[in-house]
Short mmCIF file of C-alpha atoms in Angstrom, two decimals:
data_model
loop_
_atom_site.label_atom_id
_atom_site.label_comp_id
_atom_site.label_asym_id
_atom_site.label_seq_id
_atom_site.Cartn_x
_atom_site.Cartn_y
_atom_site.Cartn_z
CA MET A 3 76.29 45.76 301.27
CA ARG A 4 78.45 42.76 300.50
CA GLY A 5 76.01 40.57 298.67
CA SER A 6 72.45 39.74 297.87
CA VAL A 7 70.46 36.57 297.37
CA GLY A 8 67.45 36.61 295.08
CA ALA A 9 68.05 40.00 293.48
CA SER A 10 69.58 41.07 290.21
CA LEU A 11 72.62 43.29 289.74
CA ALA A 12 70.26 46.08 288.65
CA ASP A 13 68.35 45.67 291.93
CA ALA A 14 71.61 45.97 293.87
CA HIS A 15 72.51 49.17 292.00
CA THR A 16 69.08 50.61 292.77
CA VAL A 17 69.39 49.79 296.47
CA MET A 18 72.87 51.32 296.64
CA LYS A 19 71.59 54.54 295.04
CA MET A 20 68.68 54.65 297.49
CA ALA A 21 71.04 54.12 300.44
CA ALA A 22 73.36 56.88 299.21
CA ALA A 23 70.37 59.22 298.92
CA GLY A 24 69.33 58.49 302.50
CA VAL A 25 66.07 56.81 301.46
CA LEU A 26 66.88 53.53 303.23
CA ARG A 27 67.55 52.94 306.87
CA GLY A 28 69.32 49.90 308.23
CA CYS A 29 67.43 47.66 310.62
CA VAL A 30 70.12 46.29 312.93
CA GLU A 31 68.47 44.60 315.88
CA THR A 32 71.53 43.53 317.87
CA GLU A 33 75.31 43.61 317.61
CA TYR A 34 77.22 40.62 318.96
CA PRO A 35 80.94 40.26 319.64
CA LEU A 36 82.51 37.37 317.74
CA GLU A 37 82.69 35.37 320.97
CA GLN A 38 78.85 35.26 321.03
CA VAL A 39 78.34 34.19 317.42
CA ASN A 40 76.73 30.91 318.50
CA GLU A 41 74.09 32.80 320.49
CA ALA A 42 73.35 34.95 317.44
CA LEU A 43 73.08 31.89 315.19
CA ALA A 44 70.76 30.18 317.68
CA ARG A 45 68.43 33.20 317.66
CA LEU A 46 68.41 33.18 313.87
CA ALA A 47 67.66 29.45 313.73
CA ALA A 48 64.83 29.87 316.24
CA GLY A 49 63.27 32.65 314.14
CA LYS A 50 63.60 35.15 316.98
CA VAL A 51 65.23 37.94 314.96
CA THR A 52 63.51 40.94 313.44
CA GLY A 53 65.94 42.83 311.24
CA ARG A 54 69.64 42.03 311.11
CA LEU A 55 72.26 40.82 313.52
CA VAL A 56 75.78 42.19 313.24
CA ILE A 57 78.84 40.24 314.36
CA ILE A 58 81.73 42.45 315.48
CA PRO A 59 85.20 40.88 315.07
#
């Protein structure tokens, strides 16, 4: 986790502890190579993403 919007530092600590304990599972929908970043951004803008998109450098 690199950052959070709309949560406190205490919330971030709680989430990190939960992740370390195996309570949370990531929800990565699709991985895109950097060359396809515009496609990924277009899907996000269109609201066609459930979960997270990951850009691979």
